[in-house]
Coordinates of C-alpha atoms in Angstrom, one line a residue:
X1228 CA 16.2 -23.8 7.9
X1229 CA 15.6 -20.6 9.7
X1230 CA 12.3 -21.3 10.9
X1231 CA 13.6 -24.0 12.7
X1232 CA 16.3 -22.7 14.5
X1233 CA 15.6 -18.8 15.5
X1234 CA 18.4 -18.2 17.3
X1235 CA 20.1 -17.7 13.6
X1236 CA 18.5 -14.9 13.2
X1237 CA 20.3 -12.4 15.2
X1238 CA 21.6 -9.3 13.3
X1239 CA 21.5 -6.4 11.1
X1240 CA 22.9 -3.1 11.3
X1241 CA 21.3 0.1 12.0
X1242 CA 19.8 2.2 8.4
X1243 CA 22.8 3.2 6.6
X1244 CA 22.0 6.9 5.9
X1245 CA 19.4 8.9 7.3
X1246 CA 17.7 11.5 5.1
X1247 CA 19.4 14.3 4.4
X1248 CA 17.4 16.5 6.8
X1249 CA 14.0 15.4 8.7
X1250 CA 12.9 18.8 7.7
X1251 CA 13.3 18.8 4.4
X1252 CA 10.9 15.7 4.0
X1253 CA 8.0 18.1 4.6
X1254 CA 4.6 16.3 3.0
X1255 CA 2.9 17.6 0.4
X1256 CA -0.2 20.4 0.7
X1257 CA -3.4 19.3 1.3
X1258 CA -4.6 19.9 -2.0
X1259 CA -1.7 18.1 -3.4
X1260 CA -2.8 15.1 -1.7
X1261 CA -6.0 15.3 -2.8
X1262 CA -5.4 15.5 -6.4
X1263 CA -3.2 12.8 -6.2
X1264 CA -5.4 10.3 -4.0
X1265 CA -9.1 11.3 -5.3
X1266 CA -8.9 8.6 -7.9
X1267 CA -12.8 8.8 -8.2
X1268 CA -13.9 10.7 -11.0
X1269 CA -17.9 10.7 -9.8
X1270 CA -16.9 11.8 -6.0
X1271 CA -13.6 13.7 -5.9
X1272 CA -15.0 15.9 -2.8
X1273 CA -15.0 13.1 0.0
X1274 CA -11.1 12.7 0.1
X1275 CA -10.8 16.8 0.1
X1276 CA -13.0 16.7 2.8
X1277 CA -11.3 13.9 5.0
X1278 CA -7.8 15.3 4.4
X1279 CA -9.0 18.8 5.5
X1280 CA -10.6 17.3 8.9
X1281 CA -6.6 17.6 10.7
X1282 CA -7.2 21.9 9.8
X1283 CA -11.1 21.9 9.9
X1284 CA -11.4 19.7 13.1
X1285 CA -14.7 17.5 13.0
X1286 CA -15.0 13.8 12.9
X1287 CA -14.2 11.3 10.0
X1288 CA -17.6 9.7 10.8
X1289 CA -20.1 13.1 10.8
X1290 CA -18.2 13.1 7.2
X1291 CA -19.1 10.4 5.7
X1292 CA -22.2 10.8 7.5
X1293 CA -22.9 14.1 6.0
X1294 CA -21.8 12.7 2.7
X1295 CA -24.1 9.7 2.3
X1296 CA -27.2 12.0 3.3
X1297 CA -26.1 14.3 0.7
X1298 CA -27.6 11.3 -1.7
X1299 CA -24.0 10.2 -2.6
X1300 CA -22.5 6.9 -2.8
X1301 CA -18.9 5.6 -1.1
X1302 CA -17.7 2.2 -2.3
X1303 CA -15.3 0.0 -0.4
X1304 CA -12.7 0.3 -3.0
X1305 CA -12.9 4.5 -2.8
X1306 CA -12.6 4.1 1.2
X1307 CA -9.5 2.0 1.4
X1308 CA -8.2 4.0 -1.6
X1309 CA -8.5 6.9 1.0
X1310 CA -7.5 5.0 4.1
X1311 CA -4.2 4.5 2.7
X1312 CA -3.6 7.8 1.7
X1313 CA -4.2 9.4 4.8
X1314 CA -1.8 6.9 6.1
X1315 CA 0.1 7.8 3.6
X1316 CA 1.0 11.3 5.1
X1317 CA 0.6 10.1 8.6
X1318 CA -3.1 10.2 9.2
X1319 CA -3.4 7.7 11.4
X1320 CA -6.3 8.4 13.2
X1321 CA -8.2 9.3 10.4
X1322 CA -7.2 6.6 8.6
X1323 CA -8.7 4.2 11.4
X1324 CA -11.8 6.5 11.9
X1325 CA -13.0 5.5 8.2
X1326 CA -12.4 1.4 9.1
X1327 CA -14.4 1.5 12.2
X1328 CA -17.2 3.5 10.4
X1329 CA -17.1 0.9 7.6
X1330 CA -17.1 -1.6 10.0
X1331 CA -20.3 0.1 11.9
X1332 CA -21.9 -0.1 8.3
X1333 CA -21.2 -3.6 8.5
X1334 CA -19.1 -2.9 4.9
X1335 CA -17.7 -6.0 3.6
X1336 CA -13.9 -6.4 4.9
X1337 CA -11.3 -8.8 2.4
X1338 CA -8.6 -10.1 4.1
X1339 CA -6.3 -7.3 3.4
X1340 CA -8.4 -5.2 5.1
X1341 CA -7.5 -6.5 8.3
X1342 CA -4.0 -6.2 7.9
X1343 CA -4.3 -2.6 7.3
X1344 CA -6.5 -2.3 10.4
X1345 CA -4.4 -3.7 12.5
X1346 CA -1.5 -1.7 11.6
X1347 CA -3.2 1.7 12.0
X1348 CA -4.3 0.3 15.3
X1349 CA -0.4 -0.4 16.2
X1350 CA 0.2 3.4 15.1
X1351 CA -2.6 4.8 17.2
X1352 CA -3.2 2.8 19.9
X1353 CA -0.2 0.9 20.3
X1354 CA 1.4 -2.6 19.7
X1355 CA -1.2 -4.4 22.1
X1356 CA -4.0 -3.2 20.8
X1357 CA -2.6 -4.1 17.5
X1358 CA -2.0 -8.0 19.0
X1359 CA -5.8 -7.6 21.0
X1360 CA -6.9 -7.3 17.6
X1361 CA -5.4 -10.1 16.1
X1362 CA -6.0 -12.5 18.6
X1363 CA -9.5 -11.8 19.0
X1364 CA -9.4 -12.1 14.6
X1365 CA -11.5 -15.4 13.8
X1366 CA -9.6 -17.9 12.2
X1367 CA -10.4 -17.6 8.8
X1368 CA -9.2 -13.9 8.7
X1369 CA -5.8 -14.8 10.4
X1370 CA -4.2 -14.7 7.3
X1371 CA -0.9 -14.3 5.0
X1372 CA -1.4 -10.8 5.0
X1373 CA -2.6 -10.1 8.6
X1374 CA 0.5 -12.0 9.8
X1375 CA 2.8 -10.1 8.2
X1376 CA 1.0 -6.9 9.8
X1377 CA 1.7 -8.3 12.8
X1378 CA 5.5 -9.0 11.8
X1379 CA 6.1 -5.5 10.5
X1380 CA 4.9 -4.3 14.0
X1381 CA 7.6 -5.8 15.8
X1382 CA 9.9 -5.8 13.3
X1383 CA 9.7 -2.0 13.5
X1384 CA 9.2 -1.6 17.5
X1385 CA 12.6 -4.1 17.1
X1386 CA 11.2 -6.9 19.6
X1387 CA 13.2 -9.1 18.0
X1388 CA 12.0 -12.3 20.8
X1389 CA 8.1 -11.7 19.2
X1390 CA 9.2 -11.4 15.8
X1391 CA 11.2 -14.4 15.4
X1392 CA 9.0 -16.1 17.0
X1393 CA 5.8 -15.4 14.5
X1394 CA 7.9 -15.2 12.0
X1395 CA 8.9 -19.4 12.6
X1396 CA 4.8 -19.8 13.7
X1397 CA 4.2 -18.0 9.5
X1398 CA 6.7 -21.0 8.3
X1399 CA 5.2 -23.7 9.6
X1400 CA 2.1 -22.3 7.7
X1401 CA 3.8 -22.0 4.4
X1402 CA 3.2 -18.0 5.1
X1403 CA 7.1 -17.0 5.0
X1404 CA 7.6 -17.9 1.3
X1405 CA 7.8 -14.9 0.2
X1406 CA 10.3 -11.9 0.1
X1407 CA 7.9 -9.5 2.1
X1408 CA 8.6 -11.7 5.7
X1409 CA 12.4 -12.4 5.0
X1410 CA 12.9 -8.4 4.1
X1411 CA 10.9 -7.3 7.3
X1412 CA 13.3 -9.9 9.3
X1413 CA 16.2 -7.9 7.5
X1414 CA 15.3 -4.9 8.1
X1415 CA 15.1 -5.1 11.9
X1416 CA 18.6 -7.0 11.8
X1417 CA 19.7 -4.4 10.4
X1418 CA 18.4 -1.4 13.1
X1419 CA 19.5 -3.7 15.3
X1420 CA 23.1 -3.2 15.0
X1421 CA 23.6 -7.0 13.2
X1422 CA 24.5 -6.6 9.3
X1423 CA 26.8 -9.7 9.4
X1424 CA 23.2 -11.7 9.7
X1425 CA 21.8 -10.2 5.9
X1426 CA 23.5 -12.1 3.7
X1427 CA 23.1 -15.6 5.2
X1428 CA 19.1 -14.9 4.9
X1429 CA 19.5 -13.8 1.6
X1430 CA 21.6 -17.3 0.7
X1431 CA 18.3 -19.2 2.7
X1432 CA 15.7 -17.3 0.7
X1433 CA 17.8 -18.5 -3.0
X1434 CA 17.7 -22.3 -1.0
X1435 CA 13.9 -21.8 -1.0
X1436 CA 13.5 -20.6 -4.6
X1437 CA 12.4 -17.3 -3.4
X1438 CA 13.4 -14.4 -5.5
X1439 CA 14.6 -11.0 -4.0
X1440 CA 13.5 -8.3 -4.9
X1441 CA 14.4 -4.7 -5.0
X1442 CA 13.9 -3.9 -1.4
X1443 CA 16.0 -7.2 -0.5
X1444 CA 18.7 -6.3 -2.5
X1445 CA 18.8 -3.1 -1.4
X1446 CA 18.7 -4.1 2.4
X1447 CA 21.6 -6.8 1.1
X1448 CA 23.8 -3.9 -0.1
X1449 CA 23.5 -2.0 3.0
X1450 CA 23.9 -4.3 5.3
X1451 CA 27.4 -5.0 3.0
X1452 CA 28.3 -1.3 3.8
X1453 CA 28.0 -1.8 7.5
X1454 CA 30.4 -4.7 7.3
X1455 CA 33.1 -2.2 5.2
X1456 CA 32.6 -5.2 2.6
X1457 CA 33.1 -3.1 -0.4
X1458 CA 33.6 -5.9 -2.7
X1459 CA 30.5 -7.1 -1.0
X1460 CA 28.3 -4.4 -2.2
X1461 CA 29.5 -4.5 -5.5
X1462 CA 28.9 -8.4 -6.3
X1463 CA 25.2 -7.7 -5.0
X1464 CA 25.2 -4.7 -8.3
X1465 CA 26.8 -7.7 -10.5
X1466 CA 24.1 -10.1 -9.2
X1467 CA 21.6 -7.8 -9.6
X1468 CA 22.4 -6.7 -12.9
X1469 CA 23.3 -10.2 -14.7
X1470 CA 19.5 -11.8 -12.9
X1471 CA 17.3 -8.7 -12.2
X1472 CA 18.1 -5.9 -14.2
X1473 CA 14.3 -4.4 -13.5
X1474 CA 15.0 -4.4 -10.0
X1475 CA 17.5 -1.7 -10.3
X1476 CA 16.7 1.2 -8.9
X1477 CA 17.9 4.6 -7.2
X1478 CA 18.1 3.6 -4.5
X1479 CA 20.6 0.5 -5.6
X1480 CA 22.8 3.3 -6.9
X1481 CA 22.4 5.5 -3.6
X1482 CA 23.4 2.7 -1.4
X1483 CA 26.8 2.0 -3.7
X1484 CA 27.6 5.9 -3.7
X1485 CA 27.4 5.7 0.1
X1486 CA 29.8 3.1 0.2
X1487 CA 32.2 4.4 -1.9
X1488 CA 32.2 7.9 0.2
X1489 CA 32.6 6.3 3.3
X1490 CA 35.6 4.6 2.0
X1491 CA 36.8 8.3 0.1
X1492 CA 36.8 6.5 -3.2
X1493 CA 34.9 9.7 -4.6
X1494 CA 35.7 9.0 -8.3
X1495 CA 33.8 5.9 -7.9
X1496 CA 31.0 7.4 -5.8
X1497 CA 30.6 9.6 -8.6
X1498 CA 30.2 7.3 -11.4
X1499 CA 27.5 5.7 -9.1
X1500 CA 25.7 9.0 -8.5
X1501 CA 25.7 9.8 -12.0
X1502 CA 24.1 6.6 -12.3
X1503 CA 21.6 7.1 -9.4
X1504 CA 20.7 10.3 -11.6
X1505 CA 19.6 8.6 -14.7
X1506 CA 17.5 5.8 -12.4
X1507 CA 16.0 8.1 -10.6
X1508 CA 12.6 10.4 -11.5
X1509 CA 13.2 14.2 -12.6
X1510 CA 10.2 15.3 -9.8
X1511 CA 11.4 12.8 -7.0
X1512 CA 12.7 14.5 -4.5
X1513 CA 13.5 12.0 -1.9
X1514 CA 16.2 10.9 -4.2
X1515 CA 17.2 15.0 -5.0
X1516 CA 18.1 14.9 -0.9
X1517 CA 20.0 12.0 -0.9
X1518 CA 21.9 13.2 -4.2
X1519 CA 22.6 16.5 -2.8
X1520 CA 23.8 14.9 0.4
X1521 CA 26.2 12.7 -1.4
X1522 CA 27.6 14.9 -3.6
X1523 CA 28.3 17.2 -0.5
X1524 CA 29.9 14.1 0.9
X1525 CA 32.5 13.8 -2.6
X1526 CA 33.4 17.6 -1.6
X1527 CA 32.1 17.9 -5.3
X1528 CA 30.4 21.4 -4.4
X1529 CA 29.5 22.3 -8.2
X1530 CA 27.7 18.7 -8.3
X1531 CA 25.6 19.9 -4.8
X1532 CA 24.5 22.9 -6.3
X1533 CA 23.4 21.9 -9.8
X1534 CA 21.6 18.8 -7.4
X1535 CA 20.1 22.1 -5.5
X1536 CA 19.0 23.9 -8.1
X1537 CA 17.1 21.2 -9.7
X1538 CA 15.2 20.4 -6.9
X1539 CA 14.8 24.1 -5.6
X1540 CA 13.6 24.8 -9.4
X1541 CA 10.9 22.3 -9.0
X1542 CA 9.5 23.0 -5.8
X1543 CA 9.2 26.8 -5.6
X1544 CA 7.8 26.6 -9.5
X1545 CA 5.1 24.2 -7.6
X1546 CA 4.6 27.1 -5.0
X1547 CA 6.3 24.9 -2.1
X1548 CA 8.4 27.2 -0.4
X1549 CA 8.9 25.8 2.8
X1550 CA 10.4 22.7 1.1
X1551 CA 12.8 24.5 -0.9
X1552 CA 14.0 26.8 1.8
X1553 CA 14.7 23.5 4.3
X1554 CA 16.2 22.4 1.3
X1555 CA 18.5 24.9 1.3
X1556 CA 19.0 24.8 4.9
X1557 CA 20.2 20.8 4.8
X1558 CA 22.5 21.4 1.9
X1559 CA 24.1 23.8 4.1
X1560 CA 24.4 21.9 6.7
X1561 CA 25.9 19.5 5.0
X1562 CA 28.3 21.5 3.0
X1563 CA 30.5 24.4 3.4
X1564 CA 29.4 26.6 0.5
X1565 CA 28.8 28.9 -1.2
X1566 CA 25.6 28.5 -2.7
X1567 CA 25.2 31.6 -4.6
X1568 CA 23.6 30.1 -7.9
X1569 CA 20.7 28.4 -5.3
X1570 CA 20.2 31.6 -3.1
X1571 CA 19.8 33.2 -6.2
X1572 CA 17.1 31.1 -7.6
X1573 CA 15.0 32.4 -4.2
X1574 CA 15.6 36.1 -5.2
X1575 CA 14.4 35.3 -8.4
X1576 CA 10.9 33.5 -7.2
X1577 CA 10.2 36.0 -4.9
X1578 CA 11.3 39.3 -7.4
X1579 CA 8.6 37.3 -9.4
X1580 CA 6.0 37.4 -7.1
X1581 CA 7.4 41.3 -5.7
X1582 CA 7.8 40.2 -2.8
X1583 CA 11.1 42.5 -2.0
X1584 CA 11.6 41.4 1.8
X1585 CA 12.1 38.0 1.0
X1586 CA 13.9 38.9 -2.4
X1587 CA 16.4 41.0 -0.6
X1588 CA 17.3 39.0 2.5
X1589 CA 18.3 36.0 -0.2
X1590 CA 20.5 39.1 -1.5
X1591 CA 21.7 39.9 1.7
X1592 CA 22.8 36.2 3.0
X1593 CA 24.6 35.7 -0.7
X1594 CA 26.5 38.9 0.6
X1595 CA 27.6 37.7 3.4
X1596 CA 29.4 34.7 1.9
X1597 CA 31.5 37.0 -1.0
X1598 CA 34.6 36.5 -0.3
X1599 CA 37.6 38.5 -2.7
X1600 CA 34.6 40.0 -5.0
X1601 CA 34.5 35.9 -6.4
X1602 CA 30.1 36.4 -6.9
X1603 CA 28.1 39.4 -8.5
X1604 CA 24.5 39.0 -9.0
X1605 CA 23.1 38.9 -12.6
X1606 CA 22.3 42.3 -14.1
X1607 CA 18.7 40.8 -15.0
X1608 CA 18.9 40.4 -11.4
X1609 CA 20.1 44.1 -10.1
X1610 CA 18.1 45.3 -13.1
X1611 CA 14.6 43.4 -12.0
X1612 CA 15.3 44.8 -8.2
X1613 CA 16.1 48.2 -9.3
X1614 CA 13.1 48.3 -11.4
X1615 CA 11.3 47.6 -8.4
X1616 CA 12.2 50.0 -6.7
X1617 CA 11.8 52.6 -9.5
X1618 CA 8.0 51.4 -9.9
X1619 CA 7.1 51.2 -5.9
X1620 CA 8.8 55.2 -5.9
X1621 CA 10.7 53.1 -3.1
X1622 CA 14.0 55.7 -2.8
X1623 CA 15.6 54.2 0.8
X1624 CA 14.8 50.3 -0.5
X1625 CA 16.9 51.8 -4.0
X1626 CA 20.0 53.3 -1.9
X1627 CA 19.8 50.1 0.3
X1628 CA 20.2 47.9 -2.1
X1629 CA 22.7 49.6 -3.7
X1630 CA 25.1 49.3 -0.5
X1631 CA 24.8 45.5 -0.3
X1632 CA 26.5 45.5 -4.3
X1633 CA 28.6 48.0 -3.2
X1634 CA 30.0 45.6 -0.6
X1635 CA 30.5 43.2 -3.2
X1636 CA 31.9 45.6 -6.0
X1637 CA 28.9 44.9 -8.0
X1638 CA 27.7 49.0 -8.2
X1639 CA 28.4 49.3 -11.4
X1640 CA 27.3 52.6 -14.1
X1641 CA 24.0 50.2 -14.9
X1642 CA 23.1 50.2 -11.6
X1643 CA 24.0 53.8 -10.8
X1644 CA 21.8 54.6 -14.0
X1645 CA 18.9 52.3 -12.3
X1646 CA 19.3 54.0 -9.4
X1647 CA 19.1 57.5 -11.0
X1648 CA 16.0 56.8 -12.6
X1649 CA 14.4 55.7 -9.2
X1650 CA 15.6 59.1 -7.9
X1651 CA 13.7 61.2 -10.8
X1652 CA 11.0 58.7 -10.6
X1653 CA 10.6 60.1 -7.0
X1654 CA 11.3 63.4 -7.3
X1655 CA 13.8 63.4 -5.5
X1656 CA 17.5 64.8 -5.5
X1657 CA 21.4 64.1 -4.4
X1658 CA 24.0 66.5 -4.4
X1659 CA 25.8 63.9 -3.4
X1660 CA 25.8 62.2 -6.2
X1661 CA 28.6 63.1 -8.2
X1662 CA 31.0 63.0 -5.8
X1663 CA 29.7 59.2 -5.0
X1664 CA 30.2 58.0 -9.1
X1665 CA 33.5 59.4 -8.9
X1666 CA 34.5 57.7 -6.1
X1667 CA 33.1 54.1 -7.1
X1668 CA 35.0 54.8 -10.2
X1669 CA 32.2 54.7 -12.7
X1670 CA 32.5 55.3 -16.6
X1671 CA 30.1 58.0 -17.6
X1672 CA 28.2 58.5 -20.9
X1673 CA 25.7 60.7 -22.2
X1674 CA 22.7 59.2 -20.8
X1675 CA 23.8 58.5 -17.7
X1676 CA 25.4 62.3 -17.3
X1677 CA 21.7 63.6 -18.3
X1678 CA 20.4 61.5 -15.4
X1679 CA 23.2 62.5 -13.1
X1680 CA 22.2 66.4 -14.2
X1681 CA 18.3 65.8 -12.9
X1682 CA 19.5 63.9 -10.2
X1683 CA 22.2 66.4 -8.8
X1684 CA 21.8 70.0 -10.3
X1685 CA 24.3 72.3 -10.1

């Protein structure tokens, strides 16, 4: 048994994939996070207030202070509902703040509670502050869960010595009978460098009639792709689909696609991120990076823009820019291009909110990339731009834009008629003019020569 004889215990490999780009996992706005933690319908001002503290400054406890002499009323279960959001998006200190002020208040702590305690205090303060606290816990609340704080701590700080160690102290107490200790053991085997060690933990949990679930087998498949064990991987997708078939997840099909890149077997990786797509949510974007990132990884360039799109779609239609533009900025990273369908989805958010600069720099970079006239923007495009221009009386941001098409060969007679129209909006006139169309080659008709007449009288 494992418990019995640590030294077992002595490898994983390190996280298969990061993210496709640290920035692009930007959290959510504040207001965001509000809507989506203030599950109180009597008090759904508190959390906004406590979220906003990080922006506001002030303290969690004049808050709450402020808020109960208001004639209000917090419960315990709206607190921790709080407390884990803020930890959540990386409120730490907050997050601890509200436990010590319920703790001032002498509010009733379950055991859970101090779990969650002591891992803010690890993320705060530090791992021995976190082990202070727990060995100063009385007896009665050194419990399942608070050992299993304890065990994520230095499963994650990878002091592998401590954590095998508690981890064979939780099995003498009948604590390590369930998934949650074996995965946390896994998981630091695994940013350890030591993959060959999953799969024998994996066998020991089935010997103890404990199920895995869907983090286990996912931490089972990857630590198959470390090894290069591609027949590996996919026995752990039979297994999981002939036993646990509601474990599957994304994720499940992520790890696979990896695999199959790694090893160029794209046609494969492809039928596992087609997969991936129908697991996964249509608003999730965590699994919109990773998809994007492994389609880039097939080479399959029409797959990573459609994935772009998508995702790009969704965020700047919920107003987060920042997320879709380092969005844009991983994919390229991570792929050579050209991503004239995404960069045109900017131009078209920000020609919505007339915001030209922005529209027209998104115009400019898709410019640059043209290569043999392959890409034209959209006439609703040049059309919405020009019309702009026409409304603002804007006559230098008209002839501007019409030299980045002209780079391109996209200034065509509807953009020369466009352009025309911005010029008699204006008042303005080209003699010019003629001598320009006839050298861009462009097919006149009647309308256009009655524009061309106002524009550049004889």
């Amino acid at each position: 048994m494992m418990a019995k004889n640590p030294s077992r215990l002595i490898s994983a490999g390190a996280l298969l994939e990061r993210r496709l780009c640290t920035a692009a996992a930007a959290t959510e706005p504040e207001e965001v996070v509000a809507q989506a933690a203030s599950r109180s319908v009597k008090q759904p001002r508190l959390y906004r207030r406590l979220s906003a503290l990080g922006a506001t400054g002030g303290s969690v406890a004049d808050t709450l202070n402020e808020y109960i002499n208001e004639g209000r009323v917090v419960t315990h279960r709206e607190l921790t509902t709080y407390i884990k959001e803020l930890r959540k998006y990386h409120k730490f200190q907050h997050a601890l703040e509200i436990m010590e002020w319920m703790e001032n208040r002498k509010m009733f702590f379950i055991y859970a509670d101090y779990a969650l305690r002591l891992d803010l205090l690890s993320k705060t303060k530090g791992l021995a502050a976190a082990e202070d606290y727990f060995n100063n816990l009385l007896p009665s609340a050194k419990t399942l869960p608070t050992y299993g704080s304890l065990l994520n701590c230095y499963c994650k700080e990878n002091m592998e010595e401590k954590a095998l160690a508690l981890f064979e102290e939780m099995d003498g107490m009948n604590f390590a009978s369930t998934s949650l200790a074996f995965n946390n053991i896994m998981s630091l085997f695994m940013r350890l460098g030591k993959p060959e060690k999953v799969p024998p933990l994996v066998d020991e949990m089935k010997e103890r009639s404990i199920s895995p679930n869907t983090v286990t087998y996912n931490i089972w498949m990857q630590s198959y792709a470390h090894l290069n064990d591609i027949d590996g991987a996919e026995r752990v997708l039979e297994e999981l689909k002939r036993e646990n078939e509601d474990k599957l997840n994304w994720m499940t099909y992520r790890n696979l696609s990896v695999i199959y890149v790694k090893a160029r077997l794209f046609e494969k990786a492809k039928l596992a991120l087609k997969k991936l797509e129908e697991e996964m949510g249509s608003h999730d974007r965590v699994a919109y990076h990773f998809l994007i990132s492994l389609y880039a990884g097939t080479n399959d360039l029409n797959e990573v823009n459609r994935a772009l799109i998508t995702l790009n779609d969704a965020f700047l239609g919920w107003g987060m820019i920042k997320d879709a533009e380092s969005t844009l900025h991983c994919a390229v990273k991570r792929s050579s291009g050209p991503f004239f369908s995404a960069l045109d989805t900017f131009m078209a958010h920000y020609l919505k909110d007339r915001k030209i600069d922005m529209a027209l720099r998104y115009m400019e970079e898709a410019a640059s990339e043209v290569k043999n006239n392959e890409w034209q923007p959209a006439p609703k495009r040049v059309t919405a731009f020009l019309k702009y221009f026409e409304e603002e009386k804007d006559m230098e941001g008209a002839e501007k834009f019409c030299k980045i098409l002209k780079n391109f060969g996209g200034l065509d007679s509807n953009a020369y008629r466009l352009l025309h129209q911005t010029y008699v909006a204006t008042g303005r006139t080209s003699p010019e003019m003629q001598k320009r169309m006839k050298e861009d080659d462009i097919e006149m008709d009647s309308e256009l020569g009655d524009l061309l007449r106002s524009v550049c009288p004889e």
